[in-house]
Amino acid sequence: MSAHKNHSESSGGGLVKWIDSRLPVFTYLQKEYGEFPAPRNFNYWWNFGAILTFMLVLMIFTGIFLAMQYTPHVDMAFDSVERIMRDVNYGWLLRYLHANGGTFFFIAVYIHIFRGLYYGSYKNPRELLWMFGVVILLLMMATAFMGYVLPWGQMSFWGATVITNLFSAIPLVGDAIVTWLWGGFSVDNPTLNRFFSLHFLLPFVLLGVVVLHVIALHVTGSNNPLGIDPKGPQDTIPFHPYYTAKDAFGLALWITAFVAVVFFAPNFFGEPENYIKANPMQTPAEIVPEWYFLPYYAILRSIDFNLWFIDAKLGGVIAMFGSILVLFVVPWLDSSKVRSARFRPLYKWFFWILLLDCLLLGFVGGHPPNEHVFDGIDWLEFIDLGHVGTAWYFFHFLVLLPLLGKVEKTRPLPTSITESVLNGGDAPSGRLTKSVEGA
Amino acid sequence: MTDHENETDEKLESRRDFLYLTTGTVAAVGGALALWPFINSMNPSADVLALSSTEVDLSPVEVGQSITVMWRGKPVFIRRRTEDEIKLASETPNDLPDPQKDSDRVVNPEWLVVVGVCTHLGCVPLGQGSTEPRGDWNGWFCPCHGSHYDISGRIRKGPAPDNLMVPEYKFLDESTIKIG
């Protein structure tokens, strides 16, 4: 090891050298987070990797301390959460950090995903990196869902009932699978117990996939707002101190917003119904999932018709899971070689329409299907918006993405990152292309 | 000499391939079988199964009244139907999403016994309480996603694919049933 002295080996005292020659952690950190060459033109949308890492660590940390106080039993779970809120020292803080942490984790991950979609970060050679990201999203969703069941309120119980019942749509084996998931004939104590176990386990699985995500990132290197590869050292800067500082600054702003919600509006994203203990004999008037699941819920409910041999229930489930699974193949659906939407005049617009579409679906998911969107207008119900939103979502990925690459006339790419940065613009033509994402 | 060597090599190779293949297969099958106890441990346990039947005394229920009892952690709707309701239920329209005759859904037409769980996504339909909405067919109405059930518990309108499930039950005597 020491025979191959090179610049990436860490400097440091005798102890550091002693450890490093036996387990090269310092060399590794220096190489991957010290001098790691990153494109010099990141904007603040590139902060969310660091923010997400912080959120994951925060969730695991608060979760471990909450688990020391929580009792996973149908007769005691609800009361043990109230005890955390009232009697445990700083219990309210632990729980509010954890509950709102979930919300902010999802805000960050959705921004991170849309960042990737805008700048084409999923394209060659980062396909696998992107796919690990989709796995992370799925694990986050499963973990969040099971975590929401643990307080054993009305929404916990009925959310769990509705979501586990989705599996009964599977032909032939559906009912057996649901019974297996429940460990009984309804959502009950065995279900709560296993959800607690899995809610504790999955974040660590998630952490493992995050490590793979980051390793893959460090093999291909980061994408950047221009979407062109760095051509040499003049196009990159060392990760430290430049991006450690930028990440730290962005993270500080993020944490400020986060703790503002935790301290001043801790129940803003919550559902009052969940402060009522679970009652298997009474369904709440309306079952609404947490806000971050609303678009998927809208897609699930918008399939209210049979299609060939697929009945509405199975169709809804297929569409809902399909809306996430389609992300796995986005690198191959998008036929354009140009990564960044800055140089894709058509895709840029469709990107924003997709974002609006997802917000629309979220809006629809929060309302009963047959409610009128506007008072006094009888012909427009939320289900109609759900149909349109769902159709557009799949149209975007399955039709537009493959088609755009064939018909779109892309703008000329800058010859290098440096040239673009020094011109103060994005493309050789300069100021014409002031970026949208700054807005 | 070389020919002979090659022959031995090939023989060795195919022999080794065979060993790899069989070892691998045995390990894979063994591994899969070893998983079964873990998977099966998540199925309903003996104590859960032991609680899977319930006896109900029907004598206090008047004509036109409904009661809700708990069976396997789920509500069961028991309704003592009026003459009119029985007549209404005995009609079997052609356009039912899940066609079934009322006579196939009851033991005694006066008593309708159904699991009070919407076959869509498992909510408890409204209609048991006297002030609750009973839907367009005067049976039960699921508020979650708007499924309407008739007085035989058959799905008439909405996303639910099946009729309300009829549990296995039998009359122990005139006024007692055992569900499960």
Coordinates of C-alpha atoms in Angstrom, one line a residue:
Chain A
M1 CA 0.0 0.0 0.0
S2 CA 2.5 2.6 1.2
A3 CA 4.7 1.6 -1.7
H4 CA 2.2 3.2 -4.1
K5 CA 2.3 6.6 -2.7
N6 CA 0.0 8.8 -4.7
H7 CA -1.8 12.1 -4.2
S8 CA -5.1 10.5 -3.2
E9 CA -3.5 9.0 -0.1
S10 CA -4.6 11.0 2.9
S11 CA -2.1 13.1 4.8
G12 CA -2.3 12.9 8.6
G13 CA -0.6 11.9 11.7
G14 CA 0.9 8.6 12.8
L15 CA -2.4 7.1 14.0
V16 CA -4.2 8.0 10.8
K17 CA -1.4 6.4 8.7
W18 CA -1.3 3.4 10.9
I19 CA -5.0 2.8 10.5
D20 CA -5.0 3.7 6.8
S21 CA -2.4 1.2 5.9
R22 CA -4.5 -1.5 7.5
L23 CA -8.0 -0.3 6.5
P24 CA -7.8 2.5 3.9
V25 CA -10.8 4.5 5.1
F26 CA -9.1 7.8 5.1
T27 CA -7.8 7.2 1.6
Y28 CA -11.3 6.3 0.5
L29 CA -12.9 9.4 2.1
Q30 CA -10.2 11.6 0.5
K31 CA -10.7 10.1 -2.9
E32 CA -14.6 9.9 -2.9
Y33 CA -15.5 13.0 -0.9
G34 CA -12.3 15.1 -0.8
E35 CA -10.8 15.5 -4.2
F36 CA -13.7 13.7 -6.0
P37 CA -13.9 15.7 -9.2
A38 CA -17.5 17.1 -9.6
P39 CA -18.7 19.3 -12.5
R40 CA -18.1 22.9 -11.7
N41 CA -21.6 24.0 -12.7
F42 CA -24.0 22.4 -10.1
N43 CA -27.0 24.5 -9.2
Y44 CA -28.9 24.1 -6.0
W45 CA -31.1 21.3 -7.4
W46 CA -27.9 19.2 -6.8
N47 CA -28.2 19.6 -3.0
F48 CA -30.9 17.1 -2.6
G49 CA -28.6 14.0 -2.5
A50 CA -27.0 15.4 0.7
I51 CA -30.4 16.5 2.1
L52 CA -31.8 13.0 1.5
T53 CA -28.8 11.4 3.2
F54 CA -29.4 13.7 6.2
M55 CA -33.1 12.8 6.3
L56 CA -32.4 9.1 6.2
V57 CA -29.9 9.3 9.1
L58 CA -32.4 11.5 11.0
M59 CA -35.3 9.1 10.5
I60 CA -33.2 6.1 11.6
F61 CA -31.9 8.0 14.6
T62 CA -35.3 9.3 15.8
G63 CA -36.8 6.0 15.0
I64 CA -34.5 4.0 17.2
F65 CA -35.3 6.2 20.2
L66 CA -39.0 6.0 19.5
A67 CA -38.8 2.3 19.3
M68 CA -37.5 2.3 22.9
Q69 CA -40.8 3.7 24.1
Y70 CA -43.4 2.2 21.6
T71 CA -45.4 -0.9 22.3
P72 CA -46.5 -2.9 19.2
H73 CA -49.8 -4.3 20.5
V74 CA -53.3 -3.4 19.4
D75 CA -54.4 -2.7 23.0
M76 CA -51.4 -0.6 23.8
A77 CA -49.9 0.9 20.7
F78 CA -52.2 4.0 20.5
D79 CA -51.7 4.7 24.2
S80 CA -48.0 4.2 24.1
V81 CA -47.8 6.9 21.3
E82 CA -49.8 9.3 23.5
R83 CA -47.5 8.4 26.4
I84 CA -44.5 9.4 24.1
M85 CA -46.3 12.7 23.5
R86 CA -47.1 13.5 27.1
D87 CA -44.8 11.7 29.5
V88 CA -41.6 10.8 27.8
N89 CA -38.9 13.5 28.0
Y90 CA -38.8 15.3 24.7
G91 CA -41.0 12.5 23.4
W92 CA -43.1 15.0 21.5
L93 CA -39.9 16.2 19.7
L94 CA -38.8 12.7 18.8
R95 CA -42.3 11.9 17.3
Y96 CA -42.8 15.2 15.5
L97 CA -39.3 15.0 14.0
H98 CA -40.0 11.5 12.9
A99 CA -43.5 12.1 11.5
N100 CA -42.6 15.4 9.8
G101 CA -39.3 13.9 8.8
G102 CA -41.3 11.4 6.6
T103 CA -43.0 14.3 4.9
F104 CA -39.8 16.2 4.3
F105 CA -38.0 13.0 3.2
F106 CA -40.7 12.6 0.5
I107 CA -40.6 16.3 -0.5
A108 CA -36.8 16.0 -1.0
V109 CA -37.0 12.7 -2.9
Y110 CA -39.7 14.0 -5.3
I111 CA -37.5 17.1 -6.0
H112 CA -34.5 14.8 -6.5
I113 CA -36.5 12.6 -9.0
F114 CA -37.9 15.6 -10.9
R115 CA -34.3 17.0 -11.0
G116 CA -33.2 13.8 -12.6
L117 CA -36.1 13.9 -15.1
Y118 CA -35.4 17.5 -16.1
Y119 CA -31.7 17.1 -16.6
G120 CA -31.8 13.6 -18.1
S121 CA -29.7 12.2 -15.3
Y122 CA -31.1 8.7 -16.0
K123 CA -29.5 8.5 -19.4
N124 CA -26.5 6.5 -20.5
P125 CA -24.3 5.7 -18.5
R126 CA -26.4 6.3 -15.4
E127 CA -29.3 3.9 -16.0
L128 CA -28.4 1.5 -13.2
L129 CA -27.9 4.5 -10.8
W130 CA -31.4 5.6 -11.7
M131 CA -32.9 2.2 -11.2
F132 CA -31.4 1.9 -7.8
G133 CA -33.1 5.2 -7.1
V134 CA -36.4 3.8 -8.1
V135 CA -35.8 0.8 -5.7
I136 CA -35.1 3.4 -3.0
L137 CA -38.4 5.1 -3.8
L138 CA -40.3 1.8 -3.5
L139 CA -38.5 0.9 -0.2
M140 CA -39.4 4.4 1.1
M141 CA -43.0 4.0 0.2
A142 CA -43.2 0.5 1.9
T143 CA -41.5 1.8 5.0
A144 CA -43.6 4.9 5.2
F145 CA -46.8 2.9 4.8
M146 CA -45.9 0.5 7.6
G147 CA -44.7 3.3 9.8
Y148 CA -48.0 5.1 9.5
V149 CA -49.8 2.0 10.7
L150 CA -47.9 1.8 14.0
P151 CA -49.8 4.6 16.0
W152 CA -52.9 2.5 15.5
G153 CA -55.3 5.3 14.9
Q154 CA -58.3 5.2 12.6
M155 CA -56.3 6.2 9.5
S156 CA -53.6 3.7 10.4
F157 CA -56.0 0.9 10.6
W158 CA -58.1 1.7 7.6
G159 CA -55.2 2.7 5.5
A160 CA -53.6 -0.6 6.2
T161 CA -56.9 -2.4 5.4
V162 CA -57.3 -0.7 2.1
I163 CA -53.7 -1.1 1.0
T164 CA -53.3 -4.8 2.0
N165 CA -56.6 -5.5 0.3
L166 CA -55.0 -4.3 -2.9
F167 CA -53.3 -7.6 -3.1
S168 CA -56.6 -9.5 -3.1
A169 CA -57.0 -8.2 -6.7
I170 CA -54.4 -10.7 -7.8
P171 CA -56.2 -13.6 -9.6
L172 CA -56.4 -17.0 -7.9
V173 CA -53.9 -16.4 -5.0
G174 CA -55.0 -12.9 -4.0
D175 CA -57.0 -13.9 -1.0
A176 CA -54.4 -16.3 0.3
I177 CA -51.8 -13.6 0.0
V178 CA -53.9 -11.1 1.9
T179 CA -54.5 -13.6 4.8
W180 CA -50.8 -14.3 4.8
L181 CA -50.0 -10.6 5.0
W182 CA -52.4 -10.1 7.8
G183 CA -51.5 -13.3 9.7
G184 CA -55.3 -13.6 10.4
F185 CA -58.6 -12.7 8.8
S186 CA -58.3 -8.9 9.2
V187 CA -55.7 -6.3 10.1
D188 CA -55.0 -7.2 13.7
N189 CA -52.3 -7.8 16.2
P190 CA -50.2 -10.1 14.1
T191 CA -50.3 -7.5 11.3
L192 CA -49.2 -4.7 13.7
N193 CA -46.4 -6.8 15.0
R194 CA -44.9 -7.7 11.6
F195 CA -45.3 -4.1 10.4
F196 CA -43.2 -2.9 13.4
S197 CA -40.6 -5.5 12.7
L198 CA -40.4 -4.6 9.0
H199 CA -40.6 -0.9 9.7
F200 CA -37.5 -1.3 11.8
L201 CA -35.7 -3.5 9.2
L202 CA -36.4 -1.7 5.9
P203 CA -34.6 1.5 6.6
F204 CA -31.4 -0.4 6.9
V205 CA -32.1 -2.3 3.7
L206 CA -32.8 1.2 2.2
L207 CA -29.4 2.4 3.6
G208 CA -27.8 -0.6 1.8
V209 CA -29.4 0.4 -1.5
V210 CA -28.4 4.0 -0.9
V211 CA -24.8 2.9 -0.6
L212 CA -25.1 1.1 -4.0
H213 CA -26.7 4.2 -5.5
V214 CA -23.8 6.3 -4.3
I215 CA -21.2 3.8 -5.4
A216 CA -22.8 3.8 -8.9
L217 CA -22.8 7.6 -8.8
H218 CA -19.1 7.6 -8.0
V219 CA -18.3 5.3 -10.9
T220 CA -20.2 7.3 -13.6
G221 CA -19.7 10.7 -11.9
S222 CA -22.5 13.3 -11.5
N223 CA -24.6 14.7 -14.2
N224 CA -24.8 18.5 -14.3
P225 CA -27.3 21.2 -15.5
L226 CA -25.8 21.2 -19.0
G227 CA -26.0 17.4 -19.3
I228 CA -22.6 17.2 -21.1
D229 CA -19.7 15.2 -19.8
P230 CA -16.7 17.0 -18.2
K231 CA -13.9 17.0 -20.8
G232 CA -11.0 17.5 -18.4
P233 CA -9.8 19.0 -15.1
Q234 CA -10.9 22.5 -16.2
D235 CA -14.5 21.3 -16.1
T236 CA -14.5 20.0 -12.6
I237 CA -13.7 21.1 -9.1
P238 CA -12.9 19.0 -6.0
F239 CA -15.9 18.0 -4.0
H240 CA -14.3 19.4 -0.9
P241 CA -14.5 22.3 0.0
Y242 CA -16.6 23.5 -2.9
Y243 CA -19.6 21.2 -2.7
T244 CA -19.3 20.3 0.9
A245 CA -19.8 24.0 1.5
K246 CA -22.6 24.3 -1.0
D247 CA -24.4 21.2 0.4
A248 CA -23.9 22.5 4.0
F249 CA -25.5 25.8 3.1
G250 CA -28.5 24.2 1.3
L251 CA -28.9 21.7 4.1
A252 CA -29.0 24.6 6.7
L253 CA -31.8 26.2 4.8
W254 CA -33.6 22.9 4.5
I255 CA -33.3 22.2 8.2
T256 CA -34.6 25.6 9.0
A257 CA -37.8 25.0 7.0
F258 CA -38.1 21.5 8.5
V259 CA -37.8 22.5 12.2
A260 CA -40.1 25.5 11.5
V261 CA -42.8 23.0 10.6
V262 CA -41.9 20.7 13.5
F263 CA -42.1 23.5 16.1
F264 CA -44.9 25.7 14.7
A265 CA -47.2 23.4 12.6
P266 CA -46.3 19.8 13.6
N267 CA -49.8 18.5 12.7
F268 CA -50.1 20.4 9.4
F269 CA -49.5 17.3 7.3
G270 CA -51.3 15.0 9.7
E271 CA -54.8 13.7 9.7
P272 CA -57.0 14.5 12.7
E273 CA -58.8 11.2 12.3
N274 CA -55.6 9.4 13.3
Y275 CA -55.9 10.8 16.8
I276 CA -58.9 8.4 17.2
K277 CA -58.0 4.9 18.2
A278 CA -58.4 2.2 15.5
N279 CA -61.9 0.7 15.4
P280 CA -62.4 -2.3 13.1
M281 CA -66.2 -1.9 13.3
Q282 CA -66.3 1.6 11.9
T283 CA -64.8 3.0 8.8
P284 CA -64.1 6.8 8.8
A285 CA -66.2 8.8 6.4
E286 CA -63.3 9.2 4.1
I287 CA -60.0 7.3 3.9
V288 CA -57.2 9.5 2.8
P289 CA -53.6 8.4 2.6
E290 CA -50.7 10.7 3.6
W291 CA -50.1 13.5 1.1
Y292 CA -47.1 11.8 -0.6
F293 CA -49.3 8.9 -1.7
L294 CA -52.2 11.0 -3.0
P295 CA -51.2 10.9 -6.7
Y296 CA -50.9 7.1 -6.7
Y297 CA -54.2 6.9 -4.8
A298 CA -55.8 9.0 -7.6
I299 CA -54.4 6.7 -10.2
L300 CA -55.8 3.6 -8.3
R301 CA -59.2 5.1 -8.1
S302 CA -59.3 6.5 -11.7
I303 CA -59.5 3.0 -13.1
D304 CA -63.2 2.4 -12.5
F305 CA -64.0 0.4 -15.7
N306 CA -63.3 -3.1 -16.8
L307 CA -60.8 -3.7 -19.6
W308 CA -61.0 -7.0 -21.4
F309 CA -60.6 -9.7 -18.7
I310 CA -59.2 -7.2 -16.2
D311 CA -61.8 -5.9 -13.8
A312 CA -61.7 -2.4 -12.4
K313 CA -60.1 -3.4 -9.1
L314 CA -57.2 -5.3 -10.7
G315 CA -56.8 -2.6 -13.3
G316 CA -56.5 0.1 -10.6
V317 CA -53.8 -1.9 -8.8
I318 CA -51.9 -2.5 -12.0
A319 CA -52.1 1.2 -13.0
M320 CA -50.9 2.3 -9.5
F321 CA -47.9 0.0 -9.4
G322 CA -47.3 0.6 -13.1
S323 CA -47.0 4.3 -12.4
I324 CA -43.8 3.6 -10.4
L325 CA -42.6 0.6 -12.3
V326 CA -42.6 2.7 -15.5
L327 CA -39.8 4.7 -14.0
F328 CA -37.5 1.7 -14.2
V329 CA -37.6 1.8 -18.0
V330 CA -37.5 5.6 -18.5
P331 CA -33.8 5.4 -19.6
W332 CA -34.9 3.2 -22.5
L333 CA -38.2 5.0 -23.2
D334 CA -36.5 8.3 -23.7
S335 CA -35.0 8.2 -27.2
S336 CA -33.2 11.5 -27.1
K337 CA -29.5 11.5 -26.8
V338 CA -29.5 15.0 -25.3
R339 CA -29.7 14.9 -21.5
S340 CA -30.6 18.4 -20.2
A341 CA -34.0 19.9 -20.9
R342 CA -32.2 23.2 -21.4
F343 CA -31.4 22.0 -24.9
R344 CA -34.7 20.3 -25.5
P345 CA -37.3 23.0 -26.4
L346 CA -40.2 20.5 -26.5
Y347 CA -39.4 18.2 -23.7
K348 CA -38.9 21.2 -21.4
W349 CA -42.6 22.1 -21.8
F350 CA -43.8 18.5 -21.4
F351 CA -41.6 18.2 -18.2
W352 CA -43.5 21.1 -16.6
I353 CA -46.8 19.6 -17.8
L354 CA -45.9 16.3 -16.2
L355 CA -45.1 18.0 -13.0
L356 CA -48.5 19.8 -13.1
D357 CA -50.1 16.5 -13.9
C358 CA -48.6 14.9 -10.8
L359 CA -49.8 17.8 -8.7
L360 CA -53.2 17.5 -10.2
L361 CA -53.3 13.8 -9.4
G362 CA -52.3 14.6 -5.8
F363 CA -55.2 17.1 -5.7
V364 CA -57.6 14.6 -7.1
G365 CA -56.4 11.9 -4.7
G366 CA -57.4 14.0 -1.7
H367 CA -61.1 14.3 -2.7
P368 CA -63.9 11.7 -3.0
P369 CA -64.2 10.6 -6.7
N370 CA -67.8 11.7 -7.1
E371 CA -67.4 15.1 -5.5
H372 CA -67.9 18.1 -7.9
V373 CA -64.7 20.0 -8.6
F374 CA -66.5 23.3 -8.6
D375 CA -69.7 24.0 -6.8
G376 CA -72.5 24.5 -9.3
I377 CA -70.8 22.7 -12.2
D378 CA -72.4 19.3 -12.3
W379 CA -70.5 17.7 -15.2
L380 CA -67.0 17.8 -13.7
E381 CA -66.3 15.4 -10.9
F382 CA -62.9 14.6 -9.4
I383 CA -63.0 11.2 -11.1
D384 CA -63.0 13.0 -14.5
L385 CA -59.9 14.9 -13.6
G386 CA -58.4 11.5 -12.3
H387 CA -59.1 10.0 -15.7
V388 CA -57.4 12.8 -17.6
G389 CA -54.5 13.0 -15.1
T390 CA -53.8 9.2 -15.2
A391 CA -54.1 9.0 -19.0
W392 CA -51.6 11.9 -19.4
Y393 CA -49.2 10.4 -16.9
F394 CA -48.9 7.2 -18.9
F395 CA -49.1 9.1 -22.2
H396 CA -46.0 11.1 -21.2
F397 CA -43.9 8.1 -20.4
L398 CA -45.1 5.6 -22.9
V399 CA -45.7 7.8 -26.0
L400 CA -44.2 11.2 -25.6
L401 CA -40.7 10.1 -24.3
P402 CA -40.1 7.7 -27.2
L403 CA -41.5 10.1 -29.7
L404 CA -39.9 13.3 -28.7
G405 CA -36.4 12.1 -29.3
K406 CA -37.3 11.4 -32.9
V407 CA -39.1 14.6 -33.8
E408 CA -37.6 17.2 -31.5
K409 CA -34.9 19.6 -32.9
T410 CA -32.6 20.1 -30.0
R411 CA -30.5 23.2 -29.4
P412 CA -26.8 23.1 -30.0
L413 CA -24.8 21.8 -27.0
P414 CA -22.0 23.9 -25.6
T415 CA -18.5 22.5 -26.4
S416 CA -17.6 22.3 -22.8
I417 CA -18.8 23.1 -19.3
T418 CA -16.1 25.6 -18.8
E419 CA -16.9 27.5 -22.0
S420 CA -20.6 27.7 -21.0
V421 CA -19.8 28.8 -17.4
L422 CA -17.4 31.5 -18.6
N423 CA -19.9 32.7 -21.1
G424 CA -22.4 33.1 -18.3
G425 CA -25.0 31.2 -20.2
D426 CA -25.7 27.7 -21.2
A427 CA -25.2 27.4 -24.9
P428 CA -22.7 29.0 -27.3
S429 CA -25.4 31.5 -28.3
G430 CA -25.3 32.7 -24.8
R431 CA -27.9 34.8 -23.1
L432 CA -30.8 33.6 -25.3
T433 CA -31.2 30.6 -23.1
K434 CA -31.5 32.0 -19.6
S435 CA -32.5 28.9 -17.7
V436 CA -36.0 28.1 -16.6
E437 CA -35.0 26.2 -13.5
G438 CA -33.6 29.4 -11.9
A439 CA -37.2 30.5 -11.6
Chain B
M1 CA -1.0 -38.8 -26.5
T2 CA -2.5 -35.4 -26.9
D3 CA -5.7 -36.9 -28.2
H4 CA -5.9 -39.1 -25.2
E5 CA -5.3 -36.1 -22.9
N6 CA -8.0 -34.1 -24.5
E7 CA -10.4 -36.9 -24.1
T8 CA -9.7 -37.2 -20.4
D9 CA -10.0 -33.4 -20.1
E10 CA -13.4 -33.4 -21.8
K11 CA -14.5 -36.3 -19.7
L12 CA -13.4 -34.5 -16.6
E13 CA -15.1 -31.3 -17.7
S14 CA -18.4 -32.9 -18.3
R15 CA -18.1 -34.8 -15.0
R16 CA -17.3 -31.5 -13.2
D17 CA -20.2 -29.7 -15.0
F18 CA -22.5 -32.4 -13.8
L19 CA -21.3 -32.1 -10.2
Y20 CA -21.6 -28.3 -10.3
L21 CA -25.1 -28.6 -11.7
T22 CA -26.4 -31.2 -9.2
T23 CA -24.7 -29.5 -6.2
G24 CA -26.2 -26.1 -7.3
T25 CA -29.7 -27.6 -7.8
V26 CA -29.7 -29.4 -4.4
A27 CA -28.5 -26.2 -2.7
A28 CA -31.2 -24.1 -4.5
V29 CA -34.0 -26.5 -3.7
G30 CA -32.8 -27.0 -0.2
G31 CA -32.6 -23.2 0.3
A32 CA -36.1 -22.7 -1.1
L33 CA -37.5 -25.4 1.2
A34 CA -35.8 -24.0 4.2
L35 CA -37.6 -20.7 3.5
W36 CA -41.0 -22.3 3.8
P37 CA -41.2 -22.4 7.7
F38 CA -40.4 -18.7 7.7
I39 CA -43.0 -17.9 5.1
N40 CA -45.6 -20.1 6.8
S41 CA -45.0 -18.6 10.2
M42 CA -46.7 -15.5 8.9
N43 CA -49.9 -17.3 8.1
P44 CA -52.7 -17.3 10.7
S45 CA -51.5 -19.1 13.9
A46 CA -53.3 -21.8 15.8
D47 CA -54.7 -19.4 18.4
V48 CA -56.0 -17.1 15.6
L49 CA -57.6 -20.0 13.9
A50 CA -59.2 -21.3 17.1
L51 CA -61.2 -18.0 17.4
S52 CA -62.6 -18.4 14.0
S53 CA -66.2 -19.3 14.8
T54 CA -68.9 -17.3 16.7
E55 CA -72.3 -18.2 18.0
V56 CA -75.1 -15.5 17.8
D57 CA -78.4 -15.3 19.6
L58 CA -81.0 -13.9 17.2
S59 CA -84.0 -13.9 19.5
P60 CA -83.9 -10.1 20.3
V61 CA -83.8 -9.1 16.7
E62 CA -87.2 -7.7 15.4
V63 CA -88.3 -7.8 11.8
G64 CA -86.7 -5.0 9.9
Q65 CA -83.8 -4.7 12.4
S66 CA -80.1 -5.3 11.8
I67 CA -77.4 -6.3 14.1
T68 CA -73.6 -6.3 13.7
V69 CA -71.5 -9.0 15.3
M70 CA -67.7 -9.5 15.2
W71 CA -66.4 -12.6 13.5
R72 CA -62.7 -13.1 12.7
G73 CA -62.0 -9.4 13.5
K74 CA -64.6 -8.3 10.9
P75 CA -68.1 -7.1 11.2
V76 CA -70.9 -9.4 10.1
F77 CA -74.3 -7.9 9.2
I78 CA -77.3 -9.9 10.2
R79 CA -80.6 -8.5 9.0
R80 CA -84.1 -9.8 9.7
R81 CA -85.7 -8.8 6.5
T82 CA -89.3 -7.6 6.0
E83 CA -91.7 -9.3 3.6
D84 CA -91.2 -6.4 1.1
E85 CA -87.4 -6.7 1.4
I86 CA -87.5 -10.5 0.8
K87 CA -89.7 -9.9 -2.3
L88 CA -87.4 -7.2 -3.6
A89 CA -84.3 -9.4 -3.0
S90 CA -85.9 -12.4 -4.8
E91 CA -85.8 -10.5 -8.1
T92 CA -82.7 -11.3 -10.0
P93 CA -82.0 -8.6 -12.7
N94 CA -79.9 -9.7 -15.7
D95 CA -77.3 -6.9 -15.4
L96 CA -75.9 -7.8 -12.0
P97 CA -72.1 -7.3 -11.9
D98 CA -71.8 -10.5 -9.9
P99 CA -75.0 -12.5 -10.8
Q100 CA -76.4 -14.5 -7.9
K101 CA -79.9 -15.4 -6.8
D102 CA -81.0 -14.3 -3.4
S103 CA -81.9 -17.9 -2.6
D104 CA -78.3 -18.9 -3.1
R105 CA -77.3 -16.3 -0.5
V106 CA -79.5 -17.2 2.4
V107 CA -80.4 -20.3 4.5
N108 CA -83.6 -18.8 5.6
P109 CA -84.9 -15.9 3.5
E110 CA -85.9 -14.0 6.6
W111 CA -82.3 -13.8 7.7
L112 CA -79.6 -12.2 5.6
V113 CA -76.1 -12.9 7.0
V114 CA -73.2 -11.2 5.2
V115 CA -69.7 -10.1 6.0
G116 CA -69.9 -6.3 6.4
V117 CA -66.7 -5.7 4.4
C118 CA -66.8 -4.0 1.1
T119 CA -65.4 -6.3 -1.6
H120 CA -63.6 -3.4 -3.1
L121 CA -60.9 -2.5 -0.6
G122 CA -62.3 -3.6 2.7
C123 CA -64.2 -0.7 4.2
V124 CA -67.3 -1.3 6.4
P125 CA -70.3 -0.2 4.4
L126 CA -72.9 2.1 6.0
G127 CA -76.6 1.1 6.4
Q128 CA -76.7 -0.7 9.7
G129 CA -77.7 2.3 11.7
S130 CA -81.2 3.6 11.2
T131 CA -79.8 7.1 10.2
E132 CA -77.1 5.9 7.9
P133 CA -77.4 6.2 4.1
R134 CA -78.3 2.9 2.5
G135 CA -77.5 3.6 -1.1
D136 CA -79.5 3.6 -4.3
W137 CA -80.8 0.1 -3.7
N138 CA -81.8 0.5 -0.1
G139 CA -79.2 -2.0 1.2
W140 CA -75.7 -0.8 2.1
F141 CA -73.5 1.9 0.8
C142 CA -69.7 2.0 1.1
P143 CA -68.6 5.6 1.6
C144 CA -64.9 4.9 0.7
H145 CA -65.3 4.6 -3.0
G146 CA -69.1 4.7 -3.5
S147 CA -70.3 1.0 -3.9
H148 CA -74.0 0.4 -3.6
Y149 CA -75.3 -3.0 -2.3
D150 CA -78.9 -4.2 -2.5
I151 CA -80.9 -5.8 0.3
S152 CA -79.4 -9.2 -0.6
G153 CA -75.9 -7.7 -0.2
R154 CA -75.3 -7.9 -4.0
I155 CA -73.2 -5.2 -5.6
R156 CA -75.3 -3.0 -7.9
K157 CA -73.1 0.1 -8.6
G158 CA -69.6 1.2 -7.9
P159 CA -66.1 -0.2 -8.1
A160 CA -66.6 -3.3 -5.9
P161 CA -66.3 -6.5 -8.1
D162 CA -68.2 -9.0 -5.9
N163 CA -71.3 -9.2 -3.7
L164 CA -70.9 -9.0 0.0
M165 CA -69.5 -12.3 1.1
V166 CA -71.8 -14.8 2.7
P167 CA -69.9 -16.5 5.6
E168 CA -70.3 -20.2 6.3
Y169 CA -73.0 -20.5 8.9
K170 CA -75.7 -22.8 10.2
F171 CA -78.8 -22.5 12.4
L172 CA -78.2 -24.4 15.6
D173 CA -81.8 -23.9 16.5
E174 CA -84.7 -21.5 15.6
S175 CA -82.9 -18.4 17.0
T176 CA -79.2 -19.3 17.2
I177 CA -76.6 -19.4 14.4
K178 CA -73.0 -20.4 14.4
I179 CA -70.8 -18.5 12.0
G180 CA -67.6 -20.1 10.8

